Amino acid sequence: MSAHTYALDDWRICDAAFNPERNLLDETLFALGNGYIGLRGTQDEGFSGLPTGSVDGTYLNGFYESTPIAHPEIAYGLASHTQFMLNVPNGKRVELWLEDEGLDLSQGRITHYERALDFREGVLRRTLRWTSPQGRHVEVVSERLVCLLRKHVYAIRYAVRPLNFSGRVALVSRLEGRVKNIEAGDDPRVGAHLGIPPLKWIEAQQGELRSRLVHRTRQSDFLLVSALDHAWEGPADVEITRDSLGSGQCLNHVFTAQVEEGQTVRLTKLGAYHSSRDYPEAELLLRSDEALSQARADGFDVLVREQAEALAAFWRDADVEIGGDPALQQGMRFNEFHLLQSVGRDGRTNISAKGLTGEGYEGHYFWDTEIYVFPFFVATQPQVARQLLAYRYAGLPAARRRARQMAHAQGALYPWRTIAGDECSAYFPAGTAQFHINADIAHSIKLYVEVTGDERFLREQGAEIVMETARIWMDLGSFDPRRGGAFCIHEVTGPDEYTAMVSNNFYTNAMAQQHLAFAASVAERLQRKYPRDFARIATAMALAADEPARWARAAEAMYLPLDEALGIHPQDDSFLHKPVWDFANTPPANYPLLLNYHPLVIYRHQVCKQADVVLALLLRGDSFTLEQKRRDYDYYEPITTHDSSLSACIFSILASEVGYEDKAYRYFMHTARLDLDNEHGNTQHGVHTAAMAGTWLAVVQGFAGLRLHGGQLSLAPRLPAHWTHYSFRIRLRGRQLEVRVRPGEVEYSLLEGEALELRHGTELVRLNSRQPVKTRPMATRPTAADIASGPALEPCA
Amino acid sequence: MSAHTYALDDWRICDAAFNPERNLLDETLFALGNGYIGLRGTQDEGFSGLPTGSVDGTYLNGFYESTPIAHPEIAYGLASHTQFMLNVPNGKRVELWLEDEGLDLSQGRITHYERALDFREGVLRRTLRWTSPQGRHVEVVSERLVCLLRKHVYAIRYAVRPLNFSGRVALVSRLEGRVKNIEAGDDPRVGAHLGIPPLKWIEAQQGELRSRLVHRTRQSDFLLVSALDHAWEGPADVEITRDSLGSGQCLNHVFTAQVEEGQTVRLTKLGAYHSSRDYPEAELLLRSDEALSQARADGFDVLVREQAEALAAFWRDADVEIGGDPALQQGMRFNEFHLLQSVGRDGRTNISAKGLTGEGYEGHYFWDTEIYVFPFFVATQPQVARQLLAYRYAGLPAARRRARQMAHAQGALYPWRTIAGDECSAYFPAGTAQFHINADIAHSIKLYVEVTGDERFLREQGAEIVMETARIWMDLGSFDPRRGGAFCIHEVTGPDEYTAMVSNNFYTNAMAQQHLAFAASVAERLQRKYPRDFARIATAMALAADEPARWARAAEAMYLPLDEALGIHPQDDSFLHKPVWDFANTPPANYPLLLNYHPLVIYRHQVCKQADVVLALLLRGDSFTLEQKRRDYDYYEPITTHDSSLSACIFSILASEVGYEDKAYRYFMHTARLDLDNEHGNTQHGVHTAAMAGTWLAVVQGFAGLRLHGGQLSLAPRLPAHWTHYSFRIRLRGRQLEVRVRPGEVEYSLLEGEALELRHGTELVRLNSRQPVKTRPMATRPTAADIASGPALEPCA
């Protein structure tokens, strides 16, 4: 038996037996989504058997309810409300009755079971043969998809064939409005504090084949239309009845027919969700009808074909091929597939920490987007990355309001966690105190502009975000006369949540430095190249003439200390003074530490939940020598627990860079199959989208060493020991570059766009037309000295 | 008009007019208590008029309900439940009917009103003449007392005399069980999160003159008996009826009689509370009956006489006479009177932050007891101080449990706030993180033993507390090789709650140093003098042979840095690096800062809520030179907001010590009348017991300069500019010393006990027999050099 959850397969996950013990995990892994609708991979008929039960969730990206946060001890400016991703009415259910026996996976006998999700198809397909307690043998093939090209539509086809009997077969298709979210329990990472049910039933409508439930959220005040349509393929004399339960809260369509042995009947369910978060309330019903009518007219097969086409396009850009390690290949593609399924693409939504697959972290968006997920999309689907930035731009007014609340007279402070833009951190020391969120967003804008050259975005949205958010650092920090006037930042929490509210967190200072310098340069560039845009923005934000110069001065004076004794960057002012955590006497069961030790116990030790200094070394990679990176890596690695899923991928990349190939590979393995093999033990509550993107980063930035510093593209590919090859494609300023690495050979191909220069290690590679360039992988990484002595190249335009 | 709440009077507060706007404040200031029962100073008839309404509270010290703390983001080891002081059934109410007209202070016309509380009587007396809307003129004299000598008993006498009519007069005496606590609102310092009513009604019993309500608390599972008895003085043909409201939740006795013009009728109400926190459940009813029967047999006048005797004894020991400033004299006595009323004396209870006068801080006990209140009692009523320590000893098992939860394999960690011993901090950065509570308790034990010489306490309880709590420092701190092996303590919050979770908080380190050294010396002394006690304790706590030596080593190596540039003690490692708060641009309305700025905004600045370093300079006064104290004072005073009521008194004392006489006086004024003049604007929710004790400290330790370092008594009295004299008495090892200060003269008298040496400035004063010694007040304070060159004296035994 393999230790893997499912059999290894390059392009799909496939489960060959129904496993009640693993039901919650399967529901997450087989979840479908299109960036808007998310359906957990539940059994069509539902499953309430022991031991884990089921979270029969249906989620809409950005569709949230707001509830007050009941702080047991209130303080000024604490986040007053949380927003959480709602579990919306469930249209997934189809019940099957064979005469008087209902199909129930926990009853009777399953004689064949296969559930598979092919990443090129995007259709969840279950083939089941089941014998009822009374001996009726039936084959059921169900297919489910969430249309990647139709934001509001999902579809289910449920086919039934009696194998050893003829008789009355009934299919009950349900639209269930009596749904609720998980209640909060002992794990701080899961569940909401609900109170009364957040969805208020407004009305139910039911025709012969269509059903519609209309709800309104109580606090966020959104109207939601959940609708179903049906198509029947089978005996024409089917009897179609309908009923409603719970005073119209749950609508059923019952299709009953006499079916002969061997005959197949099929019920197609088409579902749609429309909410007033996207459209005026008055349009919702009509839009719902139109979407369903169109889908019905096109038919299920067309939806399947469309889905495959959409995925083919995705994989053309995004596929990372890995030869020689099927487990990693499967993990990589599974992760990329889920990123596509999870990411909001409408400029009003983002990608939540758990995608649309579960209720962990209440469906909140974090910095995970900008620092982990964004580089994947900007390199493979820049148009999606653009929408993620549009989401942040839409959040600027809320970020400005939050800044005022936090005593900033000017500027914008983005929330640590949110859906609609308001701060939702219930525990500010590891929430609001992570001010680096502002720099992370600025970093993604910088990256976006460098990769795409999209200056229009900068003029229309980007510059305003970058400058407004930069202002906050001028309040958070100050020139410390006791440190020779260095710009110091107090009372912040860095990425490492095992340390809180410190002075001069290295990551924060390093990223603030980049942010301030970038803001100053954006101001300068705009003023020079687009004076009208600059004037408009400057007026809107009441920008003082000397502000950009002050940002530049703060950036220059930024305090980034190096500890002389150890030759490393202290994570913060107090960090190196604290005793190192007693790892030797910490039993494995006590990890993650956060579930077993009071925060104060953790905070007073040198112990990291995740990459902090090490992450800064990656994002600000051009500012530190390789030797420096190795020293920092060597120091922080032994004291990092990787209790956060955001950690392993970053350590993999840095291990690659500093030449620890085995470690790079081990960390990569942990990241690549983190969800597939449930390595953190909580994938039941949703996938870890940041770690999924981290898998891509670990190959592209780690093994292939891709960097884009100062607009200069460089790579330094190595082939991990037992791989036969790997390849990937990236987009850069209208070009598409393919990188293929085989034993002894690296092949660069320019698939689209104009000529391109890149650095291969210390070598300069010029790519033009369609002629690939072949060279050799790196044996070892070049040192800073190597690189400095190598050829300079112009940033590509 | 005076700015004072009530007319100035040396021995009482007296209100000459009913003031609805001030009702809540009056209720607090006229509150009565005996350390167990607390009755807010409500109007007998109740008052629900606008604008402030009424909090008709009745509290029992230590009688609490427990409710879960709903942390919006849970973490390991956070306090799971809070305990809060319950509002218990209200027996204070007497309603008066004149024919068909009820006495209502918001109706009719008040022709005379006087409410007074004399601190020598301890009886709240209201004289009221009132004309009803229909013109009936009546005089009502009501008296209320909570028996200082009868823990469970209070009494009310209500006398009525028709002034211009004869007719039917009815008095309705009520026992109201439908009571509840204030719900939490926007002020973090007031209110509980309740849910369902915590008192469950068990039964009601009602005889002709007696009523009894029995309740059980839902979570803490205490049984409570609230009982009333009545005595009638008036026409013998009084009609006595009873009724009950709300299914027996509220019991009334109605006394109706025909009363002639000029005739006086009196109803005496005797009340008692008994709970299973004190006695077995089966004894409660009997004990209640006995207490009431005894009180009834003795009669109201005897209770009044007893009360006066008890108070005479109190004032004999505790009175601080101040000549020449009636406002301060009144404030001082008011404060001392409330301390007596508030302090628990049964070894199971303590003194809560708001005494028994209101629901602020949920009735919790804090370090306020040990650092502010304890020195007052140990010097005036050492037997009460002993009970406060017994309370802490009773909490040792809970403190041990809490230590385990906080990952300490050994030792005991006292809760930051509690009633029954469990940690009730809902916000740990300014709660549990204040680990100095352990050192504060050890400090009070050290002080108690020095003042009383009670070694039996040390052997039976004190040593165990001191050593178990000392152990925690060995986990919290470590010898930092980066600081030459100094013992450093990370991730604590000091007294100043405008800074949180820092390294090497000066107060914490200084107090931990004293604690560790004291623990080592206690171990040594016990081992030498009482080896059997030592062996017993050592076995019970599994004390390793080398632990005391390790404590001593940590104490010696304690990190107490002095900043060379400024010549001051930094409040913590990061403090001096932070920018100073922008006081110039902070409008007065923005104080207290905690109600107007997010904690992170406050934390990242140099700004103090209260004395921190400055408090350490007082408590560890023999470790710092006067010059050093002055430098620290000068640095910290301008950045301290005194937003905490614990601050002004300490600054007053230090100002006295370093020679800032005007400042000492100004801070003293703020402290002395803080509640009487409602200077913090929240006395409505209860008095500030720590500041009340601080008033005494500011005279005795401030103006008179009393210190007891190393068992040596020293004084350095000065007379504030416009005072004619002041005097006070203290107890020390079986002696009682009186200090009288007049212009040009200090008189020391030994009222009781053996001969005593003390240091008067640099002078040595020998006191024996009853012969007072006269000398001169200090013009200026002696410097460290002066003192060092003065005579040495033996600690008194």
mmCIF file with all atom_site columns, N, CA, C and O in Angstrom, chain B residues 276-293:
data_model
loop_
_atom_site.group_PDB
_atom_site.id
_atom_site.type_symbol
_atom_site.label_atom_id
_atom_site.label_alt_id
_atom_site.label_comp_id
_atom_site.label_asym_id
_atom_site.label_entity_id
_atom_site.label_seq_id
_atom_site.pdbx_PDB_ins_code
_atom_site.Cartn_x
_atom_site.Cartn_y
_atom_site.Cartn_z
_atom_site.occupancy
_atom_site.B_iso_or_equiv
_atom_site.pdbx_formal_charge
_atom_site.auth_seq_id
_atom_site.auth_comp_id
_atom_site.auth_asym_id
_atom_site.auth_atom_id
_atom_site.pdbx_PDB_model_num
ATOM 1  N N  . SER B 1 276 ? -22.835 29.055 50.478 1.00 0.00 ? 276 SER B N  1
ATOM 2  C CA . SER B 1 276 ? -22.056 27.827 50.634 1.00 0.00 ? 276 SER B CA 1
ATOM 3  C C  . SER B 1 276 ? -20.592 28.042 50.276 1.00 0.00 ? 276 SER B C  1
ATOM 4  O O  . SER B 1 276 ? -19.813 27.113 50.319 1.00 0.00 ? 276 SER B O  1
ATOM 5  N N  . ARG B 1 277 ? -20.224 29.271 49.937 1.00 0.00 ? 277 ARG B N  1
ATOM 6  C CA . ARG B 1 277 ? -18.787 29.507 49.812 1.00 0.00 ? 277 ARG B CA 1
ATOM 7  C C  . ARG B 1 277 ? -18.158 29.535 51.209 1.00 0.00 ? 277 ARG B C  1
ATOM 8  O O  . ARG B 1 277 ? -16.969 29.312 51.369 1.00 0.00 ? 277 ARG B O  1
ATOM 9  N N  . ASP B 1 278 ? -19.006 29.834 52.224 1.00 0.00 ? 278 ASP B N  1
ATOM 10 C CA . ASP B 1 278 ? -18.489 29.909 53.592 1.00 0.00 ? 278 ASP B CA 1
ATOM 11 C C  . ASP B 1 278 ? -18.836 28.699 54.453 1.00 0.00 ? 278 ASP B C  1
ATOM 12 O O  . ASP B 1 278 ? -18.064 28.335 55.325 1.00 0.00 ? 278 ASP B O  1
ATOM 13 N N  . TYR B 1 279 ? -20.014 28.136 54.233 1.00 0.00 ? 279 TYR B N  1
ATOM 14 C CA . TYR B 1 279 ? -20.495 27.082 55.135 1.00 0.00 ? 279 TYR B CA 1
ATOM 15 C C  . TYR B 1 279 ? -21.091 25.938 54.320 1.00 0.00 ? 279 TYR B C  1
ATOM 16 O O  . TYR B 1 279 ? -21.510 26.135 53.178 1.00 0.00 ? 279 TYR B O  1
ATOM 17 N N  . PRO B 1 280 ? -21.191 24.767 54.956 1.00 0.00 ? 280 PRO B N  1
ATOM 18 C CA . PRO B 1 280 ? -21.896 23.659 54.283 1.00 0.00 ? 280 PRO B CA 1
ATOM 19 C C  . PRO B 1 280 ? -23.329 24.076 53.973 1.00 0.00 ? 280 PRO B C  1
ATOM 20 O O  . PRO B 1 280 ? -23.952 24.825 54.740 1.00 0.00 ? 280 PRO B O  1
ATOM 21 N N  . GLU B 1 281 ? -23.823 23.568 52.866 1.00 0.00 ? 281 GLU B N  1
ATOM 22 C CA . GLU B 1 281 ? -25.165 23.969 52.432 1.00 0.00 ? 281 GLU B CA 1
ATOM 23 C C  . GLU B 1 281 ? -26.208 23.732 53.504 1.00 0.00 ? 281 GLU B C  1
ATOM 24 O O  . GLU B 1 281 ? -27.115 24.545 53.700 1.00 0.00 ? 281 GLU B O  1
ATOM 25 N N  . ALA B 1 282 ? -26.061 22.627 54.209 1.00 0.00 ? 282 ALA B N  1
ATOM 26 C CA . ALA B 1 282 ? -27.078 22.244 55.183 1.00 0.00 ? 282 ALA B CA 1
ATOM 27 C C  . ALA B 1 282 ? -27.157 23.227 56.351 1.00 0.00 ? 282 ALA B C  1
ATOM 28 O O  . ALA B 1 282 ? -28.151 23.260 57.066 1.00 0.00 ? 282 ALA B O  1
ATOM 29 N N  . GLU B 1 283 ? -26.118 24.015 56.557 1.00 0.00 ? 283 GLU B N  1
ATOM 30 C CA . GLU B 1 283 ? -26.117 24.926 57.704 1.00 0.00 ? 283 GLU B CA 1
ATOM 31 C C  . GLU B 1 283 ? -26.689 26.308 57.378 1.00 0.00 ? 283 GLU B C  1
ATOM 32 O O  . GLU B 1 283 ? -26.903 27.123 58.277 1.00 0.00 ? 283 GLU B O  1
ATOM 33 N N  . LEU B 1 284 ? -26.870 26.579 56.096 1.00 0.00 ? 284 LEU B N  1
ATOM 34 C CA . LEU B 1 284 ? -27.120 27.964 55.709 1.00 0.00 ? 284 LEU B CA 1
ATOM 35 C C  . LEU B 1 284 ? -28.405 28.540 56.307 1.00 0.00 ? 284 LEU B C  1
ATOM 36 O O  . LEU B 1 284 ? -28.414 29.653 56.844 1.00 0.00 ? 284 LEU B O  1
ATOM 37 N N  . LEU B 1 285 ? -29.495 27.769 56.227 1.00 0.00 ? 285 LEU B N  1
ATOM 38 C CA . LEU B 1 285 ? -30.769 28.313 56.700 1.00 0.00 ? 285 LEU B CA 1
ATOM 39 C C  . LEU B 1 285 ? -30.706 28.595 58.198 1.00 0.00 ? 285 LEU B C  1
ATOM 40 O O  . LEU B 1 285 ? -31.158 29.642 58.677 1.00 0.00 ? 285 LEU B O  1
ATOM 41 N N  . LEU B 1 286 ? -30.134 27.672 58.930 1.00 0.00 ? 286 LEU B N  1
ATOM 42 C CA . LEU B 1 286 ? -30.037 27.818 60.358 1.00 0.00 ? 286 LEU B CA 1
ATOM 43 C C  . LEU B 1 286 ? -29.175 29.016 60.733 1.00 0.00 ? 286 LEU B C  1
ATOM 44 O O  . LEU B 1 286 ? -29.522 29.836 61.597 1.00 0.00 ? 286 LEU B O  1
ATOM 45 N N  . ARG B 1 287 ? -28.057 29.123 60.060 1.00 0.00 ? 287 ARG B N  1
ATOM 46 C CA . ARG B 1 287 ? -27.156 30.247 60.347 1.00 0.00 ? 287 ARG B CA 1
ATOM 47 C C  . ARG B 1 287 ? -27.844 31.582 60.035 1.00 0.00 ? 287 ARG B C  1
ATOM 48 O O  . ARG B 1 287 ? -27.673 32.560 60.754 1.00 0.00 ? 287 ARG B O  1
ATOM 49 N N  . SER B 1 288 ? -28.576 31.592 58.949 1.00 0.00 ? 288 SER B N  1
ATOM 50 C CA . SER B 1 288 ? -29.295 32.799 58.573 1.00 0.00 ? 288 SER B CA 1
ATOM 51 C C  . SER B 1 288 ? -30.305 33.165 59.664 1.00 0.00 ? 288 SER B C  1
ATOM 52 O O  . SER B 1 288 ? -30.371 34.324 60.112 1.00 0.00 ? 288 SER B O  1
ATOM 53 N N  . ASP B 1 289 ? -31.074 32.180 60.105 1.00 0.00 ? 289 ASP B N  1
ATOM 54 C CA . ASP B 1 289 ? -32.063 32.423 61.161 1.00 0.00 ? 289 ASP B CA 1
ATOM 55 C C  . ASP B 1 289 ? -31.403 32.953 62.427 1.00 0.00 ? 289 ASP B C  1
ATOM 56 O O  . ASP B 1 289 ? -31.882 33.909 63.050 1.00 0.00 ? 289 ASP B O  1
ATOM 57 N N  . GLU B 1 290 ? -30.291 32.298 62.818 1.00 0.00 ? 290 GLU B N  1
ATOM 58 C CA . GLU B 1 290 ? -29.603 32.701 64.040 1.00 0.00 ? 290 GLU B CA 1
ATOM 59 C C  . GLU B 1 290 ? -29.120 34.140 63.960 1.00 0.00 ? 290 GLU B C  1
ATOM 60 O O  . GLU B 1 290 ? -29.279 34.927 64.896 1.00 0.00 ? 290 GLU B O  1
ATOM 61 N N  . ALA B 1 291 ? -28.514 34.470 62.819 1.00 0.00 ? 291 ALA B N  1
ATOM 62 C CA . ALA B 1 291 ? -27.971 35.818 62.670 1.00 0.00 ? 291 ALA B CA 1
ATOM 63 C C  . ALA B 1 291 ? -29.079 36.858 62.770 1.00 0.00 ? 291 ALA B C  1
ATOM 64 O O  . ALA B 1 291 ? -28.933 37.889 63.435 1.00 0.00 ? 291 ALA B O  1
ATOM 65 N N  . LEU B 1 292 ? -30.207 36.562 62.134 1.00 0.00 ? 292 LEU B N  1
ATOM 66 C CA . LEU B 1 292 ? -31.312 37.524 62.165 1.00 0.00 ? 292 LEU B CA 1
ATOM 67 C C  . LEU B 1 292 ? -31.954 37.598 63.546 1.00 0.00 ? 292 LEU B C  1
ATOM 68 O O  . LEU B 1 292 ? -32.292 38.680 64.035 1.00 0.00 ? 292 LEU B O  1
ATOM 69 N N  . SER B 1 293 ? -32.104 36.457 64.168 1.00 0.00 ? 293 SER B N  1
ATOM 70 C CA . SER B 1 293 ? -32.727 36.447 65.488 1.00 0.00 ? 293 SER B CA 1
ATOM 71 C C  . SER B 1 293 ? -31.875 37.223 66.476 1.00 0.00 ? 293 SER B C  1
ATOM 72 O O  . SER B 1 293 ? -32.379 38.002 67.303 1.00 0.00 ? 293 SER B O  1
#
